[in-house]
Structure formats: structure tokens, C-alpha cells
Amino acid sequence: MKEFMFIIRGGQEKYTSASKEEMQQHMEKWQKWMGEMAANGTLINGQPLMEEGKTLADRGEKVTDRPFAEGKELVGGYLLIKTESLDHAAKIAKDCPSFDYGCTVEVREISPME
């Protein structure tokens, strides 16, 4: 099995304007999707990310108190999964609940350290 990362970007604008009921329904979709992956042994880990952050450049000499990306490019979270191929990982990513909020999901294979 290979490991893959889902990098989830955007969607914050629609999500933050959603009602409490809409947010609860969205979280239930996430729980179901991740629960199914956990149950079948595909899910390794995953978390949403806070909007606050620091971006370092020039070997840490330059520090910006926010991520460079904004809006639709802001990374909102990640998932780590294991499956047999990039194509299968992309098929799993198609069910990401945040597509309802206009996000994108980048699927990348993790290169093993040897």
C-alpha cells in the first residue's frame, strides 16, 4: 500500500457564512466519510487547519504572520490515507464533503524516505 495526502483548499468563504444547521450537516458528512475510511483501514490521519499561521522565508529571517495563500488557495486541512494507487486515491477524494463549499482537493503520493 502507498500513502497519499489530500490537501484541501478553499471553501472557507461559503462555510463561514453557513447557518449552524448547515454546518452541523456538513460535519456529519465529514464524520461519515472519514468513519468509512477508518473502518476499512484507508484513513491514517487528518485534521482541519486554523487560519492563523506564520510563513517563513530566507531561512527563517523573514516571517509573515499569515499564510501567503488567501481565499480559494488557503489550505484548510489535510488527510493522510493509504491505498494502492493515485487513481484509487483520487476516486476516494471525489467524495470529499467540502466540494459542497467550493473547495479543491489536491491528491499527492507521499514519497517514502529510504
CSV table of N, CA, C and O in Angstrom, one decimal:
chain,number,residue,atom,x,y,z
A,1,MET,N,0.8,-1.2,0.0
A,1,MET,CA,0.0,0.0,0.0
A,1,MET,C,0.9,1.2,0.0
A,1,MET,O,1.9,1.3,0.6
A,2,LYS,N,0.4,2.2,-0.7
A,2,LYS,CA,1.1,3.5,-0.8
A,2,LYS,C,0.3,4.5,0.1
A,2,LYS,O,-0.9,4.4,0.4
A,3,GLU,N,1.0,5.6,0.5
A,3,GLU,CA,0.4,6.6,1.3
A,3,GLU,C,0.2,7.9,0.4
A,3,GLU,O,1.0,8.2,-0.4
A,4,PHE,N,-1.0,8.5,0.6
A,4,PHE,CA,-1.3,9.7,-0.1
A,4,PHE,C,-1.8,10.8,0.8
A,4,PHE,O,-2.4,10.5,1.9
A,5,MET,N,-1.6,12.0,0.4
A,5,MET,CA,-2.1,13.2,1.2
A,5,MET,C,-3.2,13.9,0.3
A,5,MET,O,-3.0,14.1,-0.9
A,6,PHE,N,-4.3,14.2,1.0
A,6,PHE,CA,-5.3,15.1,0.4
A,6,PHE,C,-5.1,16.5,1.0
A,6,PHE,O,-5.1,16.6,2.2
A,7,ILE,N,-4.8,17.4,0.1
A,7,ILE,CA,-4.6,18.8,0.6
A,7,ILE,C,-5.9,19.6,0.2
A,7,ILE,O,-6.2,19.7,-1.0
A,8,ILE,N,-6.6,20.0,1.1
A,8,ILE,CA,-7.9,20.6,0.9
A,8,ILE,C,-7.8,22.1,1.0
A,8,ILE,O,-7.4,22.7,2.0
A,9,ARG,N,-8.2,22.7,-0.1
A,9,ARG,CA,-8.1,24.2,-0.2
A,9,ARG,C,-9.4,24.9,-0.5
A,9,ARG,O,-10.2,24.3,-1.2
A,10,GLY,N,-9.5,26.1,0.0
A,10,GLY,CA,-10.7,26.9,-0.3
A,10,GLY,C,-12.0,26.4,0.5
A,10,GLY,O,-12.0,25.6,1.3
A,11,GLY,N,-13.0,27.1,0.1
A,11,GLY,CA,-14.3,26.8,0.7
A,11,GLY,C,-14.7,27.5,1.9
A,11,GLY,O,-15.8,27.5,2.4
A,12,GLN,N,-13.7,28.2,2.5
A,12,GLN,CA,-13.9,28.9,3.8
A,12,GLN,C,-15.0,30.0,3.7
A,12,GLN,O,-15.7,30.2,4.6
A,13,GLU,N,-15.0,30.7,2.6
A,13,GLU,CA,-16.0,31.8,2.4
A,13,GLU,C,-17.4,31.3,2.6
A,13,GLU,O,-18.2,31.9,3.3
A,14,LYS,N,-17.7,30.2,1.9
A,14,LYS,CA,-19.1,29.7,1.9
A,14,LYS,C,-19.3,29.0,3.3
A,14,LYS,O,-20.4,29.1,3.8
A,15,TYR,N,-18.3,28.3,3.8
A,15,TYR,CA,-18.5,27.6,5.1
A,15,TYR,C,-18.8,28.6,6.2
A,15,TYR,O,-19.6,28.3,7.1
A,16,THR,N,-18.0,29.7,6.3
A,16,THR,CA,-18.2,30.6,7.4
A,16,THR,C,-19.5,31.4,7.4
A,16,THR,O,-19.9,31.9,8.4
A,17,SER,N,-20.1,31.4,6.2
A,17,SER,CA,-21.4,32.1,6.1
A,17,SER,C,-22.6,31.1,6.2
A,17,SER,O,-23.8,31.5,6.2
A,18,ALA,N,-22.3,29.8,6.5
A,18,ALA,CA,-23.4,28.8,6.6
A,18,ALA,C,-24.0,28.9,7.9
A,18,ALA,O,-23.4,29.4,8.9
A,19,SER,N,-25.3,28.5,8.0
A,19,SER,CA,-26.0,28.5,9.3
A,19,SER,C,-25.5,27.4,10.1
A,19,SER,O,-24.8,26.5,9.7
A,20,LYS,N,-25.9,27.4,11.4
A,20,LYS,CA,-25.4,26.4,12.4
A,20,LYS,C,-25.9,25.0,11.9
A,20,LYS,O,-25.2,24.0,12.0
A,21,GLU,N,-27.2,25.0,11.4
A,21,GLU,CA,-27.7,23.7,10.9
A,21,GLU,C,-26.9,23.2,9.7
A,21,GLU,O,-26.6,22.0,9.6
A,22,GLU,N,-26.6,24.1,8.8
A,22,GLU,CA,-25.8,23.7,7.6
A,22,GLU,C,-24.4,23.2,8.0
A,22,GLU,O,-23.9,22.2,7.5
A,23,MET,N,-23.8,23.9,9.0
A,23,MET,CA,-22.5,23.4,9.4
A,23,MET,C,-22.6,22.1,10.1
A,23,MET,O,-21.7,21.2,9.9
A,24,GLN,N,-23.6,21.8,10.9
A,24,GLN,CA,-23.8,20.5,11.5
A,24,GLN,C,-24.0,19.4,10.5
A,24,GLN,O,-23.4,18.4,10.6
A,25,GLN,N,-24.8,19.7,9.5
A,25,GLN,CA,-25.0,18.7,8.4
A,25,GLN,C,-23.7,18.4,7.7
A,25,GLN,O,-23.3,17.3,7.3
A,26,HIS,N,-22.9,19.5,7.4
A,26,HIS,CA,-21.6,19.3,6.8
A,26,HIS,C,-20.7,18.5,7.6
A,26,HIS,O,-20.0,17.6,7.1
A,27,MET,N,-20.6,18.7,8.9
A,27,MET,CA,-19.8,18.0,9.8
A,27,MET,C,-20.2,16.5,9.9
A,27,MET,O,-19.4,15.6,10.0
A,28,GLU,N,-21.5,16.2,9.8
A,28,GLU,CA,-22.0,14.9,9.8
A,28,GLU,C,-21.5,14.1,8.5
A,28,GLU,O,-21.2,13.0,8.6
A,29,LYS,N,-21.5,14.8,7.4
A,29,LYS,CA,-21.0,14.3,6.2
A,29,LYS,C,-19.5,13.9,6.3
A,29,LYS,O,-19.0,12.8,5.9
A,30,TRP,N,-18.7,14.8,6.9
A,30,TRP,CA,-17.3,14.5,7.2
A,30,TRP,C,-17.1,13.3,8.1
A,30,TRP,O,-16.3,12.5,7.8
A,31,GLN,N,-17.9,13.3,9.2
A,31,GLN,CA,-17.8,12.2,10.1
A,31,GLN,C,-18.1,10.8,9.4
A,31,GLN,O,-17.4,9.8,9.6
A,32,LYS,N,-19.1,10.8,8.6
A,32,LYS,CA,-19.5,9.6,7.8
A,32,LYS,C,-18.4,9.2,6.9
A,32,LYS,O,-17.9,8.0,6.8
A,33,TRP,N,-17.9,10.2,6.1
A,33,TRP,CA,-16.8,9.9,5.1
A,33,TRP,C,-15.6,9.4,5.8
A,33,TRP,O,-15.0,8.3,5.4
A,34,MET,N,-15.1,10.1,6.8
A,34,MET,CA,-13.9,9.7,7.5
A,34,MET,C,-14.1,8.4,8.3
A,34,MET,O,-13.2,7.5,8.3
A,35,GLY,N,-15.3,8.2,8.8
A,35,GLY,CA,-15.6,7.0,9.5
A,35,GLY,C,-15.6,5.7,8.6
A,35,GLY,O,-15.1,4.7,9.0
A,36,GLU,N,-16.1,5.9,7.4
A,36,GLU,CA,-16.0,4.8,6.5
A,36,GLU,C,-14.6,4.5,6.1
A,36,GLU,O,-14.2,3.3,6.0
A,37,MET,N,-13.7,5.5,5.9
A,37,MET,CA,-12.3,5.2,5.6
A,37,MET,C,-11.6,4.6,6.8
A,37,MET,O,-10.8,3.7,6.6
A,38,ALA,N,-11.9,5.0,8.0
A,38,ALA,CA,-11.3,4.5,9.2
A,38,ALA,C,-11.7,3.0,9.3
A,38,ALA,O,-10.9,2.1,9.6
A,39,ALA,N,-13.0,2.7,9.1
A,39,ALA,CA,-13.5,1.3,9.2
A,39,ALA,C,-12.8,0.4,8.2
A,39,ALA,O,-12.6,-0.8,8.6
A,40,ASN,N,-12.5,0.8,7.0
A,40,ASN,CA,-11.9,-0.1,6.1
A,40,ASN,C,-10.4,0.0,6.0
A,40,ASN,O,-9.8,-0.6,5.2
A,41,GLY,N,-9.8,0.7,7.0
A,41,GLY,CA,-8.4,0.8,7.1
A,41,GLY,C,-7.6,1.7,6.1
A,41,GLY,O,-6.4,1.7,6.0
A,42,THR,N,-8.4,2.6,5.4
A,42,THR,CA,-7.8,3.5,4.5
A,42,THR,C,-7.3,4.8,5.2
A,42,THR,O,-6.2,5.3,4.8
A,43,LEU,N,-8.0,5.3,6.1
A,43,LEU,CA,-7.6,6.5,6.8
A,43,LEU,C,-6.4,6.3,7.7
A,43,LEU,O,-6.4,5.5,8.6
A,44,ILE,N,-5.4,7.2,7.6
A,44,ILE,CA,-4.3,7.2,8.5
A,44,ILE,C,-4.5,8.3,9.6
A,44,ILE,O,-4.4,8.1,10.8
A,45,ASN,N,-4.8,9.5,9.0
A,45,ASN,CA,-4.9,10.7,9.9
A,45,ASN,C,-5.5,11.9,9.1
A,45,ASN,O,-5.5,11.8,7.9
A,46,GLY,N,-5.9,12.9,9.7
A,46,GLY,CA,-6.4,14.1,9.1
A,46,GLY,C,-7.0,15.1,10.1
A,46,GLY,O,-7.5,14.7,11.1
A,47,GLN,N,-6.8,16.4,9.7
A,47,GLN,CA,-7.2,17.4,10.6
A,47,GLN,C,-7.5,18.7,9.8
A,47,GLN,O,-6.9,18.9,8.8
A,48,PRO,N,-8.4,19.5,10.3
A,48,PRO,CA,-8.6,20.8,9.7
A,48,PRO,C,-7.4,21.7,10.3
A,48,PRO,O,-6.8,21.4,11.3
A,49,LEU,N,-7.1,22.8,9.6
A,49,LEU,CA,-6.1,23.7,10.0
A,49,LEU,C,-6.7,25.0,10.4
A,49,LEU,O,-7.7,25.5,9.8
A,50,MET,N,-6.1,25.7,11.4
A,50,MET,CA,-6.6,27.0,11.8
A,50,MET,C,-6.2,28.0,10.7
A,50,MET,O,-5.2,27.7,9.9
A,51,GLU,N,-6.8,29.1,10.6
A,51,GLU,CA,-6.5,30.1,9.6
A,51,GLU,C,-5.2,30.8,9.9
A,51,GLU,O,-4.5,31.3,9.0
A,52,GLU,N,-4.9,31.0,11.2
A,52,GLU,CA,-3.7,31.7,11.6
A,52,GLU,C,-2.5,30.9,11.3
A,52,GLU,O,-2.6,29.6,11.4
A,53,GLY,N,-1.4,31.5,11.0
A,53,GLY,CA,-0.2,30.8,10.8
A,53,GLY,C,1.0,31.8,10.5
A,53,GLY,O,0.8,33.0,10.6
A,54,LYS,N,2.1,31.2,10.3
A,54,LYS,CA,3.3,32.0,10.0
A,54,LYS,C,3.9,31.4,8.8
A,54,LYS,O,4.0,30.2,8.7
A,55,THR,N,4.4,32.2,7.9
A,55,THR,CA,5.1,31.8,6.7
A,55,THR,C,6.5,32.3,6.8
A,55,THR,O,6.8,33.5,7.0
A,56,LEU,N,7.5,31.4,6.8
A,56,LEU,CA,8.9,31.7,6.9
A,56,LEU,C,9.6,31.7,5.5
A,56,LEU,O,9.3,30.8,4.7
A,57,ALA,N,10.5,32.6,5.3
A,57,ALA,CA,11.3,32.6,4.1
A,57,ALA,C,12.7,33.0,4.5
A,57,ALA,O,13.0,33.4,5.6
A,58,ASP,N,13.6,32.9,3.5
A,58,ASP,CA,15.0,33.2,3.7
A,58,ASP,C,15.6,32.6,5.0
A,58,ASP,O,16.1,33.3,5.9
A,59,ARG,N,15.4,31.3,5.1
A,59,ARG,CA,15.9,30.5,6.2
A,59,ARG,C,15.4,31.0,7.6
A,59,ARG,O,16.1,31.0,8.6
A,60,GLY,N,14.2,31.5,7.6
A,60,GLY,CA,13.5,32.0,8.8
A,60,GLY,C,13.8,33.4,9.1
A,60,GLY,O,13.3,33.9,10.1
A,61,GLU,N,14.6,34.1,8.3
A,61,GLU,CA,14.8,35.5,8.6
A,61,GLU,C,13.6,36.4,8.3
A,61,GLU,O,13.5,37.5,8.9
A,62,LYS,N,12.8,36.0,7.4
A,62,LYS,CA,11.6,36.7,7.0
A,62,LYS,C,10.4,35.9,7.5
A,62,LYS,O,10.2,34.8,7.1
A,63,VAL,N,9.6,36.5,8.4
A,63,VAL,CA,8.4,35.8,9.0
A,63,VAL,C,7.2,36.7,8.7
A,63,VAL,O,7.2,37.9,9.1
A,64,THR,N,6.2,36.1,8.1
A,64,THR,CA,4.9,36.8,7.9
A,64,THR,C,3.9,36.1,8.8
A,64,THR,O,3.8,34.9,8.8
A,65,ASP,N,3.0,36.9,9.5
A,65,ASP,CA,2.1,36.4,10.4
A,65,ASP,C,0.8,35.9,9.8
A,65,ASP,O,-0.3,36.2,10.2
A,66,ARG,N,0.9,35.2,8.6
A,66,ARG,CA,-0.3,34.6,8.0
A,66,ARG,C,0.3,33.7,6.9
A,66,ARG,O,1.4,33.9,6.4
A,67,PRO,N,-0.6,32.8,6.4
A,67,PRO,CA,-0.2,32.1,5.2
A,67,PRO,C,-0.2,33.0,4.0
A,67,PRO,O,-0.9,34.0,4.0
A,68,PHE,N,0.6,32.8,3.0
A,68,PHE,CA,0.6,33.6,1.8
A,68,PHE,C,-0.7,33.4,1.0
A,68,PHE,O,-1.2,34.3,0.5
A,69,ALA,N,-1.2,32.2,1.0
A,69,ALA,CA,-2.4,31.9,0.2
A,69,ALA,C,-3.6,32.6,0.9
A,69,ALA,O,-3.7,32.7,2.1
A,70,GLU,N,-4.5,33.0,0.0
A,70,GLU,CA,-5.8,33.6,0.5
A,70,GLU,C,-7.0,33.0,-0.2
A,70,GLU,O,-6.8,32.5,-1.3
A,71,GLY,N,-8.1,33.1,0.5
A,71,GLY,CA,-9.4,32.7,-0.2
A,71,GLY,C,-9.3,31.3,-0.6
A,71,GLY,O,-9.1,30.3,0.1
A,72,LYS,N,-9.6,31.1,-2.0
A,72,LYS,CA,-9.7,29.7,-2.5
A,72,LYS,C,-8.4,28.9,-2.5
A,72,LYS,O,-8.4,27.8,-2.7
A,73,GLU,N,-7.3,29.6,-2.2
A,73,GLU,CA,-6.0,28.9,-2.2
A,73,GLU,C,-5.5,28.5,-0.8
A,73,GLU,O,-4.6,27.8,-0.6
A,74,LEU,N,-6.2,29.0,0.2
A,74,LEU,CA,-5.9,28.7,1.6
A,74,LEU,C,-6.1,27.3,1.9
A,74,LEU,O,-7.2,26.7,1.7
A,75,VAL,N,-5.0,26.6,2.4
A,75,VAL,CA,-5.2,25.2,2.8
A,75,VAL,C,-6.0,25.1,4.1
A,75,VAL,O,-5.6,25.7,5.1
A,76,GLY,N,-7.1,24.4,4.0
A,76,GLY,CA,-8.0,24.4,5.2
A,76,GLY,C,-7.8,23.1,6.0
A,76,GLY,O,-8.3,23.0,7.1
A,77,GLY,N,-7.2,22.1,5.4
A,77,GLY,CA,-7.0,20.8,6.1
A,77,GLY,C,-6.3,19.8,5.3
A,77,GLY,O,-6.0,20.1,4.1
A,78,TYR,N,-6.1,18.6,5.8
A,78,TYR,CA,-5.4,17.6,5.1
A,78,TYR,C,-5.9,16.2,5.6
A,78,TYR,O,-6.5,16.1,6.7
A,79,LEU,N,-5.7,15.2,4.8
A,79,LEU,CA,-6.0,13.8,5.2
A,79,LEU,C,-4.8,13.0,4.7
A,79,LEU,O,-4.3,13.3,3.6
A,80,LEU,N,-4.4,12.0,5.5
A,80,LEU,CA,-3.5,11.0,5.0
A,80,LEU,C,-4.2,9.7,4.9
A,80,LEU,O,-4.9,9.3,5.8
A,81,ILE,N,-4.1,9.1,3.7
A,81,ILE,CA,-4.7,7.8,3.5
A,81,ILE,C,-3.7,6.8,3.0
A,81,ILE,O,-2.6,7.2,2.5
A,82,LYS,N,-4.1,5.5,3.0
A,82,LYS,CA,-3.3,4.5,2.3
A,82,LYS,C,-4.2,3.7,1.4
A,82,LYS,O,-5.3,3.4,1.7
A,83,THR,N,-3.7,3.5,0.2
A,83,THR,CA,-4.4,2.8,-0.9
A,83,THR,C,-3.4,2.4,-1.9
A,83,THR,O,-2.2,2.7,-1.8
A,84,GLU,N,-3.9,1.6,-2.9
A,84,GLU,CA,-2.9,1.0,-3.9
A,84,GLU,C,-2.4,1.9,-5.0
A,84,GLU,O,-1.3,1.7,-5.6
A,85,SER,N,-3.1,3.0,-5.3
A,85,SER,CA,-2.7,3.8,-6.5
A,85,SER,C,-3.2,5.2,-6.4
A,85,SER,O,-4.2,5.5,-5.7
A,86,LEU,N,-2.6,6.1,-7.2
A,86,LEU,CA,-3.0,7.5,-7.3
A,86,LEU,C,-4.4,7.6,-7.8
A,86,LEU,O,-5.2,8.4,-7.3
A,87,ASP,N,-4.7,6.8,-8.8
A,87,ASP,CA,-6.1,6.8,-9.3
A,87,ASP,C,-7.1,6.4,-8.3
A,87,ASP,O,-8.2,7.0,-8.2
A,88,HIS,N,-6.8,5.4,-7.5
A,88,HIS,CA,-7.8,5.0,-6.4
A,88,HIS,C,-7.9,6.1,-5.4
A,88,HIS,O,-9.0,6.3,-4.9
A,89,ALA,N,-6.8,6.7,-5.0
A,89,ALA,CA,-6.8,7.8,-4.1
A,89,ALA,C,-7.7,9.0,-4.6
A,89,ALA,O,-8.5,9.5,-3.8
A,90,ALA,N,-7.6,9.3,-5.9
A,90,ALA,CA,-8.4,10.3,-6.5
A,90,ALA,C,-9.9,9.9,-6.5
A,90,ALA,O,-10.7,10.8,-6.2
A,91,LYS,N,-10.2,8.7,-6.7
A,91,LYS,CA,-11.5,8.2,-6.6
A,91,LYS,C,-12.1,8.4,-5.2
A,91,LYS,O,-13.3,8.9,-5.1
A,92,ILE,N,-11.3,8.1,-4.2
A,92,ILE,CA,-11.8,8.3,-2.8
A,92,ILE,C,-12.0,9.8,-2.5
A,92,ILE,O,-13.0,10.2,-1.9
A,93,ALA,N,-11.1,10.7,-3.1
A,93,ALA,CA,-11.2,12.1,-2.8
A,93,ALA,C,-12.4,12.7,-3.4
A,93,ALA,O,-12.9,13.8,-3.0
A,94,LYS,N,-13.0,12.1,-4.5
A,94,LYS,CA,-14.2,12.6,-5.1
A,94,LYS,C,-15.4,12.7,-4.2
A,94,LYS,O,-16.3,13.5,-4.4
A,95,ASP,N,-15.3,12.0,-3.1
A,95,ASP,CA,-16.4,12.0,-2.1
A,95,ASP,C,-16.2,13.1,-1.0
A,95,ASP,O,-17.0,13.1,0.0
A,96,CYS,N,-15.2,13.9,-1.1
A,96,CYS,CA,-14.9,14.9,-0.1
A,96,CYS,C,-16.1,15.8,0.2
A,96,CYS,O,-16.6,16.5,-0.8
A,97,PRO,N,-16.6,15.9,1.4
A,97,PRO,CA,-17.8,16.7,1.6
A,97,PRO,C,-17.6,18.2,1.4
A,97,PRO,O,-18.5,18.9,1.1
A,98,SER,N,-16.3,18.7,1.4
A,98,SER,CA,-16.1,20.1,1.2
A,98,SER,C,-16.3,20.6,-0.2
A,98,SER,O,-16.3,21.8,-0.5
A,99,PHE,N,-16.4,19.7,-1.2
A,99,PHE,CA,-16.8,20.1,-2.5
A,99,PHE,C,-18.1,20.9,-2.5
A,99,PHE,O,-18.3,21.8,-3.3
A,100,ASP,N,-19.0,20.6,-1.5
A,100,ASP,CA,-20.2,21.4,-1.4
A,100,ASP,C,-20.0,22.8,-1.1
A,100,ASP,O,-20.8,23.7,-1.3
A,101,TYR,N,-18.8,23.2,-0.6
A,101,TYR,CA,-18.4,24.5,-0.3
A,101,TYR,C,-17.4,25.1,-1.2
A,101,TYR,O,-16.8,26.2,-0.9
A,102,GLY,N,-17.2,24.5,-2.4
A,102,GLY,CA,-16.3,25.1,-3.4
A,102,GLY,C,-14.8,24.8,-3.2
A,102,GLY,O,-14.0,25.5,-3.7
A,103,CYS,N,-14.5,23.8,-2.4
A,103,CYS,CA,-13.1,23.5,-2.2
A,103,CYS,C,-12.4,22.8,-3.4
A,103,CYS,O,-13.1,22.3,-4.3
A,104,THR,N,-11.1,22.6,-3.3
A,104,THR,CA,-10.4,21.8,-4.2
A,104,THR,C,-9.6,20.8,-3.4
A,104,THR,O,-9.3,21.1,-2.2
A,105,VAL,N,-9.4,19.6,-3.9
A,105,VAL,CA,-8.6,18.6,-3.2
A,105,VAL,C,-7.4,18.2,-4.1
A,105,VAL,O,-7.6,17.7,-5.2
A,106,GLU,N,-6.2,18.5,-3.6
A,106,GLU,CA,-5.0,18.0,-4.3
A,106,GLU,C,-4.6,16.7,-3.8
A,106,GLU,O,-4.5,16.5,-2.5
A,107,VAL,N,-4.4,15.7,-4.6
A,107,VAL,CA,-4.1,14.3,-4.1
A,107,VAL,C,-2.6,14.1,-4.5
A,107,VAL,O,-2.2,14.2,-5.7
A,108,ARG,N,-1.8,13.8,-3.5
A,108,ARG,CA,-0.3,13.6,-3.8
A,108,ARG,C,0.2,12.4,-3.1
A,108,ARG,O,-0.2,12.1,-1.9
A,109,GLU,N,0.9,11.6,-3.8
A,109,GLU,CA,1.6,10.4,-3.2
A,109,GLU,C,2.7,10.9,-2.3
A,109,GLU,O,3.5,11.8,-2.6
A,110,ILE,N,2.8,10.3,-1.1
A,110,ILE,CA,3.9,10.6,-0.2
A,110,ILE,C,5.1,9.7,-0.6
A,110,ILE,O,5.0,8.5,-0.7
A,111,SER,N,6.2,10.4,-0.9
A,111,SER,CA,7.4,9.7,-1.3
A,111,SER,C,8.1,9.0,0.0
A,111,SER,O,8.4,9.7,0.9
A,112,PRO,N,8.3,7.7,-0.1
A,112,PRO,CA,8.9,7.1,1.1
A,112,PRO,C,10.3,7.5,1.3
A,112,PRO,O,11.1,7.7,0.3
A,113,MET,N,10.7,7.7,2.5
A,113,MET,CA,12.1,8.1,2.9
A,113,MET,C,12.9,6.8,3.0
A,113,MET,O,12.5,5.9,3.7
A,114,GLU,N,14.0,6.7,2.3
A,114,GLU,CA,14.7,5.4,2.3
A,114,GLU,C,16.1,5.7,2.9
A,114,GLU,O,16.7,6.6,2.9
